[in-house]
Short mmCIF file of C-alpha atoms in Angstrom, two decimals:
data_model
loop_
_atom_site.label_atom_id
_atom_site.label_comp_id
_atom_site.label_asym_id
_atom_site.label_seq_id
_atom_site.Cartn_x
_atom_site.Cartn_y
_atom_site.Cartn_z
CA UNK A 1 1.77 -149.13 -195.39
CA UNK A 2 0.36 -150.11 -192.00
CA UNK A 3 -3.36 -149.57 -191.55
CA UNK A 4 -4.38 -146.50 -189.56
CA UNK A 5 -5.94 -148.58 -186.75
CA UNK A 6 -2.45 -149.47 -185.51
CA UNK A 7 -1.16 -145.88 -185.43
CA UNK A 8 -2.25 -145.35 -181.82
CA UNK A 9 1.11 -144.36 -180.28
CA UNK A 10 2.01 -140.66 -180.06
CA UNK A 11 5.75 -141.35 -180.08
CA UNK A 12 6.31 -140.40 -176.42
CA UNK A 13 8.01 -142.63 -173.82
CA UNK A 14 9.42 -144.86 -176.51
CA UNK A 15 13.11 -145.04 -175.63
CA UNK A 16 14.16 -148.66 -175.95
CA UNK A 17 15.17 -150.13 -172.59
CA UNK A 18 13.32 -147.42 -170.64
CA UNK A 19 11.15 -148.39 -167.67
CA UNK A 20 7.64 -146.95 -168.03
CA UNK A 21 4.09 -147.35 -166.77
CA UNK A 22 2.27 -148.77 -169.79
CA UNK A 23 -1.08 -147.20 -170.62
CA UNK A 24 -2.74 -150.64 -170.59
CA UNK A 25 -2.12 -153.03 -167.70
CA UNK A 26 -0.74 -156.51 -168.16
CA UNK A 27 -3.85 -158.73 -168.50
CA UNK A 28 -2.31 -161.35 -166.22
CA UNK A 29 -1.12 -159.23 -163.29
CA UNK A 30 -3.11 -156.01 -163.79
CA UNK A 31 0.13 -154.05 -163.28
CA UNK A 32 1.50 -151.30 -165.54
CA UNK A 33 5.25 -151.46 -164.83
CA UNK A 34 7.08 -152.42 -168.00
CA UNK A 35 10.19 -152.02 -170.14
CA UNK A 36 10.12 -150.70 -173.72
CA UNK A 37 11.40 -153.42 -176.07
CA UNK A 38 10.96 -151.83 -179.48
CA UNK A 39 9.58 -148.65 -181.06
CA UNK A 40 8.89 -149.93 -184.60
CA UNK A 41 6.86 -152.72 -186.17
CA UNK A 42 8.30 -155.14 -188.72
CA UNK A 43 7.59 -152.65 -191.52
CA UNK A 44 9.41 -149.76 -189.80
CA UNK A 45 6.31 -147.84 -188.68
CA UNK A 46 5.91 -146.49 -185.12
CA UNK A 47 4.68 -149.15 -182.70
CA UNK A 48 5.65 -149.37 -179.04
CA UNK A 49 6.14 -152.89 -177.73
CA UNK A 50 6.66 -153.43 -173.99
CA UNK A 51 7.34 -156.31 -171.63
CA UNK A 52 5.55 -156.56 -168.28
CA UNK A 53 7.95 -156.58 -165.36
CA UNK A 54 5.47 -158.62 -163.32
CA UNK A 55 4.94 -161.48 -165.78
CA UNK A 56 7.19 -161.18 -168.84
CA UNK A 57 4.17 -160.86 -171.14
CA UNK A 58 5.04 -158.83 -174.24
CA UNK A 59 2.37 -156.58 -175.75
CA UNK A 60 1.62 -153.51 -177.85
CA UNK A 61 1.02 -150.34 -175.86
CA UNK A 62 -0.93 -148.21 -176.46
CA UNK A 63 -3.58 -149.81 -178.67
CA UNK A 64 -6.54 -148.56 -180.65
CA UNK A 65 -10.00 -148.81 -179.06
CA UNK A 66 -11.94 -152.10 -179.22
CA UNK A 67 -14.47 -150.94 -181.81
CA UNK A 68 -11.77 -149.78 -184.22
CA UNK A 69 -9.93 -153.10 -183.92
CA UNK A 70 -13.14 -155.09 -184.45
CA UNK A 71 -14.05 -153.00 -187.47
CA UNK A 72 -10.59 -153.51 -188.99
CA UNK A 73 -10.89 -157.30 -188.75
CA UNK A 74 -14.51 -157.21 -189.91
CA UNK A 75 -13.89 -155.41 -193.20
CA UNK A 76 -10.21 -154.85 -193.92
CA UNK A 77 -7.69 -157.32 -192.43
CA UNK A 78 -7.62 -160.02 -195.10
CA UNK A 79 -7.82 -157.60 -198.00
CA UNK A 80 -5.09 -155.48 -196.41
CA UNK A 81 -2.61 -158.30 -195.70
CA UNK A 82 -3.67 -161.06 -198.12
CA UNK A 83 -5.01 -158.95 -201.01
CA UNK A 84 -8.14 -161.09 -201.24
CA UNK A 85 -11.75 -161.01 -200.05
CA UNK A 86 -11.99 -164.81 -200.16
CA UNK A 87 -9.37 -167.53 -199.72
CA UNK A 88 -7.16 -168.40 -202.64
CA UNK A 89 -7.38 -171.97 -203.88
CA UNK A 90 -3.96 -172.84 -202.46
CA UNK A 91 -5.13 -171.53 -199.07
CA UNK A 92 -8.17 -173.81 -199.22
CA UNK A 93 -5.84 -176.76 -199.79
CA UNK A 94 -3.65 -175.67 -196.88
CA UNK A 95 -6.62 -175.04 -194.59
CA UNK A 96 -8.02 -178.47 -195.44
CA UNK A 97 -4.78 -180.19 -194.52
CA UNK A 98 -4.54 -178.32 -191.22
CA UNK A 99 -8.24 -178.97 -190.52
CA UNK A 100 -7.67 -182.69 -190.93
CA UNK A 101 -4.90 -182.61 -188.33
CA UNK A 102 -6.94 -180.54 -185.90
CA UNK A 103 -10.03 -182.70 -186.17
CA UNK A 104 -7.92 -185.74 -185.27
CA UNK A 105 -6.73 -183.83 -182.21
CA UNK A 106 -10.31 -182.94 -181.26
CA UNK A 107 -11.42 -186.56 -181.63
CA UNK A 108 -8.93 -187.65 -178.96
CA UNK A 109 -10.78 -185.43 -176.47
CA UNK A 110 -14.45 -185.81 -177.42
CA UNK A 111 -16.88 -188.39 -178.74
CA UNK A 112 -19.09 -188.03 -181.81
CA UNK A 113 -21.81 -185.44 -181.37
CA UNK A 114 -19.66 -183.24 -179.12
CA UNK A 115 -20.42 -179.52 -179.36
CA UNK A 116 -17.35 -177.72 -180.69
CA UNK A 117 -16.91 -173.97 -181.17
CA UNK A 118 -14.07 -172.70 -183.37
CA UNK A 119 -13.22 -169.04 -182.68
CA UNK A 120 -11.78 -167.22 -185.68
CA UNK A 121 -12.90 -169.97 -188.01
CA UNK A 122 -11.93 -168.13 -191.19
CA UNK A 123 -13.44 -169.72 -194.29
CA UNK A 124 -14.85 -172.72 -192.41
CA UNK A 125 -12.80 -175.74 -193.51
CA UNK A 126 -12.37 -176.96 -189.92
CA UNK A 127 -16.14 -176.80 -189.37
CA UNK A 128 -16.79 -178.80 -192.54
CA UNK A 129 -14.20 -181.50 -191.81
CA UNK A 130 -15.32 -181.74 -188.18
CA UNK A 131 -18.98 -182.09 -189.15
CA UNK A 132 -18.02 -184.81 -191.62
CA UNK A 133 -16.43 -186.65 -188.67
CA UNK A 134 -19.61 -186.52 -186.60
CA UNK A 135 -18.92 -183.42 -184.49
CA UNK A 136 -21.48 -180.67 -183.83
CA UNK A 137 -19.39 -177.81 -185.20
CA UNK A 138 -20.04 -174.08 -184.99
CA UNK A 139 -17.73 -171.14 -185.69
CA UNK A 140 -17.26 -167.45 -185.00
CA UNK A 141 -15.72 -165.28 -187.71
CA UNK A 142 -15.67 -161.49 -187.59
CA UNK A 143 -14.74 -161.06 -191.28
CA UNK A 144 -17.99 -160.61 -193.22
CA UNK A 145 -16.72 -161.92 -196.57
CA UNK A 146 -15.05 -165.01 -195.10
CA UNK A 147 -18.07 -165.89 -192.96
CA UNK A 148 -20.31 -165.68 -196.02
CA UNK A 149 -17.84 -167.72 -198.06
CA UNK A 150 -17.80 -170.50 -195.45
CA UNK A 151 -21.56 -170.70 -195.23
CA UNK A 152 -21.98 -170.73 -199.00
CA UNK A 153 -19.13 -173.14 -199.81
CA UNK A 154 -19.54 -175.69 -197.01
CA UNK A 155 -23.00 -175.13 -195.52
CA UNK A 156 -21.53 -174.67 -192.05
CA UNK A 157 -22.77 -172.65 -189.08
CA UNK A 158 -20.81 -169.42 -188.65
CA UNK A 159 -21.67 -166.51 -186.36
CA UNK A 160 -20.49 -163.36 -188.13
CA UNK A 161 -19.42 -161.38 -185.07
CA UNK A 162 -16.40 -160.68 -182.89
CA UNK A 163 -15.94 -162.88 -179.85
CA UNK A 164 -16.36 -159.78 -177.68
CA UNK A 165 -19.87 -159.12 -179.02
CA UNK A 166 -21.07 -162.64 -179.82
CA UNK A 167 -24.01 -163.90 -177.73
CA UNK A 168 -23.18 -167.48 -176.71
CA UNK A 169 -24.86 -169.96 -174.32
CA UNK A 170 -23.07 -170.56 -171.04
CA UNK A 171 -21.69 -174.02 -170.17
CA UNK A 172 -22.72 -175.35 -173.58
CA UNK A 173 -19.61 -176.44 -175.49
CA UNK A 174 -17.54 -179.56 -174.94
CA UNK A 175 -14.54 -178.11 -176.77
CA UNK A 176 -13.56 -174.60 -177.81
CA UNK A 177 -10.72 -174.09 -180.30
CA UNK A 178 -8.93 -170.78 -180.78
CA UNK A 179 -6.03 -171.11 -183.19
CA UNK A 180 -3.88 -168.03 -183.92
CA UNK A 181 -6.57 -165.61 -182.75
CA UNK A 182 -5.79 -164.68 -179.13
CA UNK A 183 -2.77 -162.58 -180.10
CA UNK A 184 -5.03 -160.37 -182.26
CA UNK A 185 -7.57 -159.57 -179.55
CA UNK A 186 -7.48 -156.34 -177.58
CA UNK A 187 -8.32 -158.05 -174.27
CA UNK A 188 -7.15 -161.69 -174.14
CA UNK A 189 -8.09 -161.97 -170.47
CA UNK A 190 -11.73 -161.12 -171.21
CA UNK A 191 -11.64 -163.45 -174.22
CA UNK A 192 -10.45 -166.50 -172.26
CA UNK A 193 -12.83 -165.66 -169.41
CA UNK A 194 -15.70 -165.75 -171.91
CA UNK A 195 -14.40 -169.04 -173.31
CA UNK A 196 -14.39 -170.44 -169.78
CA UNK A 197 -17.98 -169.29 -169.24
CA UNK A 198 -19.34 -171.01 -172.39
CA UNK A 199 -17.42 -174.23 -171.75
CA UNK A 200 -18.96 -177.14 -169.87
CA UNK A 201 -17.16 -178.15 -166.65
CA UNK A 202 -14.62 -180.76 -167.71
CA UNK A 203 -14.56 -179.35 -171.24
CA UNK A 204 -11.41 -178.50 -173.18
CA UNK A 205 -9.81 -175.54 -174.92
CA UNK A 206 -7.32 -176.09 -177.74
CA UNK A 207 -5.22 -173.01 -178.39
CA UNK A 208 -2.26 -171.95 -180.52
CA UNK A 209 -0.40 -168.64 -180.54
CA UNK A 210 2.94 -167.43 -181.95
CA UNK A 211 5.85 -167.97 -179.55
CA UNK A 212 7.71 -164.77 -178.66
CA UNK A 213 10.67 -166.91 -177.53
CA UNK A 214 11.07 -168.38 -181.01
CA UNK A 215 14.51 -168.22 -182.60
CA UNK A 216 12.85 -168.74 -185.98
CA UNK A 217 12.38 -165.04 -186.75
CA UNK A 218 14.71 -162.10 -186.39
CA UNK A 219 13.97 -159.68 -183.57
CA UNK A 220 12.58 -156.89 -185.76
CA UNK A 221 10.37 -159.33 -187.68
CA UNK A 222 8.49 -160.39 -184.53
CA UNK A 223 6.42 -157.21 -184.23
CA UNK A 224 3.54 -157.73 -186.63
CA UNK A 225 1.23 -154.73 -186.01
CA UNK A 226 -1.82 -157.00 -185.88
CA UNK A 227 -0.29 -159.12 -183.10
CA UNK A 228 -1.18 -157.15 -180.00
CA UNK A 229 0.12 -159.76 -177.54
CA UNK A 230 3.17 -162.02 -177.70
CA UNK A 231 2.98 -165.12 -175.52
CA UNK A 232 5.31 -167.92 -174.50
CA UNK A 233 4.56 -171.14 -172.60
CA UNK A 234 4.68 -169.41 -169.22
CA UNK A 235 2.47 -166.43 -169.98
CA UNK A 236 -0.13 -168.46 -171.86
CA UNK A 237 -0.48 -170.85 -168.91
CA UNK A 238 -0.61 -167.95 -166.45
CA UNK A 239 -3.35 -166.19 -168.41
CA UNK A 240 -5.37 -169.41 -168.52
CA UNK A 241 -5.09 -169.70 -164.73
CA UNK A 242 -6.34 -166.14 -164.22
CA UNK A 243 -9.40 -167.07 -166.32
CA UNK A 244 -10.22 -170.17 -164.26
CA UNK A 245 -8.77 -172.68 -166.70
CA UNK A 246 -6.23 -175.40 -165.96
CA UNK A 247 -3.34 -176.16 -168.30
CA UNK A 248 -3.13 -179.87 -169.07
CA UNK A 249 -0.26 -179.51 -171.52
CA UNK A 250 1.71 -176.72 -173.15
CA UNK A 251 4.36 -177.18 -175.80
CA UNK A 252 6.18 -175.60 -178.70
CA UNK A 253 6.48 -176.96 -182.23
CA UNK A 254 9.68 -178.23 -183.83
CA UNK A 255 11.15 -174.78 -184.54
CA UNK A 256 9.54 -173.27 -181.43
CA UNK A 257 7.68 -170.62 -183.41
CA UNK A 258 4.26 -171.65 -182.06
CA UNK A 259 2.97 -172.35 -178.54
CA UNK A 260 0.17 -174.90 -178.34
CA UNK A 261 -1.81 -175.73 -175.22
CA UNK A 262 -4.63 -177.96 -174.07
CA UNK A 263 -6.67 -176.36 -171.29
CA UNK A 264 -9.61 -177.65 -169.29
CA UNK A 265 -12.34 -176.11 -167.19
CA UNK A 266 -12.08 -177.87 -163.81
CA UNK A 267 -15.21 -178.96 -161.95
CA UNK A 268 -13.83 -177.17 -158.88
CA UNK A 269 -11.86 -173.90 -158.91
CA UNK A 270 -8.14 -174.43 -159.43
CA UNK A 271 -5.75 -173.51 -156.62
CA UNK A 272 -2.89 -172.65 -158.97
CA UNK A 273 -1.62 -169.06 -159.01
CA UNK A 274 -0.26 -167.13 -161.96
CA UNK A 275 2.73 -165.94 -159.93
CA UNK A 276 4.21 -169.44 -159.73
CA UNK A 277 3.83 -169.95 -163.47
CA UNK A 278 5.77 -166.83 -164.47
CA UNK A 279 8.55 -166.92 -161.88
CA UNK A 280 11.73 -165.60 -163.56
CA UNK A 281 9.88 -165.29 -166.89
CA UNK A 282 10.42 -161.53 -167.12
CA UNK A 283 14.19 -161.83 -166.68
CA UNK A 284 14.52 -164.82 -169.02
CA UNK A 285 12.34 -163.38 -171.79
CA UNK A 286 13.96 -159.93 -171.61
CA UNK A 287 17.44 -161.44 -171.82
CA UNK A 288 16.48 -163.63 -174.79
CA UNK A 289 14.92 -160.74 -176.72
CA UNK A 290 17.81 -158.39 -175.97
CA UNK A 291 20.24 -160.99 -177.31
CA UNK A 292 18.11 -161.42 -180.43
CA UNK A 293 18.02 -157.64 -180.99
CA UNK A 294 21.84 -157.64 -181.25
CA UNK A 295 21.96 -160.41 -183.86
CA UNK A 296 22.58 -159.44 -187.48
CA UNK A 297 20.72 -160.51 -190.59
CA UNK A 298 22.86 -163.55 -191.42
CA UNK A 299 22.32 -165.25 -188.05
CA UNK A 300 20.63 -168.63 -188.58
CA UNK A 301 20.88 -168.17 -192.36
CA UNK A 302 20.94 -171.93 -192.87
CA UNK A 303 17.67 -172.42 -191.00
CA UNK A 304 16.04 -169.58 -192.95
CA UNK A 305 17.17 -171.14 -196.23
CA UNK A 306 15.61 -174.43 -195.12
CA UNK A 307 12.33 -172.68 -194.33
CA UNK A 308 12.32 -171.04 -197.76
CA UNK A 309 12.76 -174.44 -199.41
CA UNK A 310 9.95 -175.93 -197.33
CA UNK A 311 7.65 -173.03 -198.21
CA UNK A 312 8.37 -173.43 -201.92
CA UNK A 313 7.70 -177.15 -201.75
CA UNK A 314 4.45 -176.56 -199.84
CA UNK A 315 3.25 -173.96 -202.34
CA UNK A 316 3.94 -176.27 -205.27
CA UNK A 317 2.01 -179.10 -203.62
CA UNK A 318 -0.91 -176.80 -202.78
CA UNK A 319 -1.14 -175.35 -206.27
CA UNK A 320 -0.86 -178.81 -207.86
CA UNK A 321 -3.76 -180.29 -205.92
CA UNK A 322 -5.78 -177.06 -206.26
CA UNK A 323 -5.55 -177.17 -210.05
CA UNK A 324 -6.88 -180.73 -210.02
CA UNK A 325 -10.28 -179.76 -208.53
CA UNK A 326 -12.66 -176.93 -209.39
CA UNK A 327 -15.03 -177.21 -206.43
CA UNK A 328 -14.04 -176.04 -202.94
CA UNK A 329 -15.92 -178.74 -201.04
CA UNK A 330 -14.54 -181.47 -203.28
CA UNK A 331 -11.04 -180.02 -202.90
CA UNK A 332 -11.29 -180.25 -199.10
CA UNK A 333 -12.58 -183.82 -199.43
CA UNK A 334 -9.69 -184.72 -201.71
CA UNK A 335 -7.01 -183.24 -199.46
CA UNK A 336 -8.31 -184.92 -196.32
CA UNK A 337 -8.85 -188.22 -198.13
CA UNK A 338 -5.25 -188.17 -199.33
CA UNK A 339 -4.16 -187.21 -195.82
CA UNK A 340 -5.84 -190.29 -194.35
CA UNK A 341 -4.22 -192.75 -196.78
#
């Protein structure tokens, strides 16, 4: 059952394909004109998802208030969806592997001693691996149990607060990372504007979000109730521009299910406009999603079978290495050491 915080829609103005004025404006354009894409989440519960006619950004409308969303992620999210108040051992192994990859990415942009802030740091593996590589790492994690776990297990610096409420020094960080967090936030425009404010001129932002254009998931599986915004390459770049950031690169992964971007805070204000970045994006995204909505369950069955095999293989590897080590810090060390060889 979906948590009550996502039951914000009263069921009105939910006819699929209908043009409406969304309650919340598009955070890129500030306009309300939109088309209803879907009236249910992936579990079949009421959730209205719209696409902005000005930009092609897809988002949940209406949404719960900011405090309710923050409270949900502070106390409930991981227990509700992952049935755990601290990461499972296999998740520590997975997080360690991903942290190793991300630290290598960070090192291509900054020298040792660089101040790095990881927003939504979870249980802190990235902070630990980054610190071990000579970076001045700090994290923000709204979940109380996970923040405490990271501090206790790895001795890392974690601010236990939402990004919205966290007090952070302006123009302080060389790099800010925000991996698979922006889509959960109630106001991504305010979030990226705050990131821009705390970043040094010439600093970088590394960001990843799910890709709404992905062909990897069926249409009705895209609408996770906790994902309030659904970006693609165009809308992520446009939002960055609105917040005073410049997109150096934007890309999708092999199966196009994730959008990754490297942003920078220019020394002088950028002259780019969001309108140029989302030209034709509404029409293209709407057409793609409408085509996906008509596909049946066996479309791309071969690719889905391949993903299932990969997931099984990954789980077996994670459990195998997890069973070989009974200390979290030593497990992270072992995974990253094996990764480097």
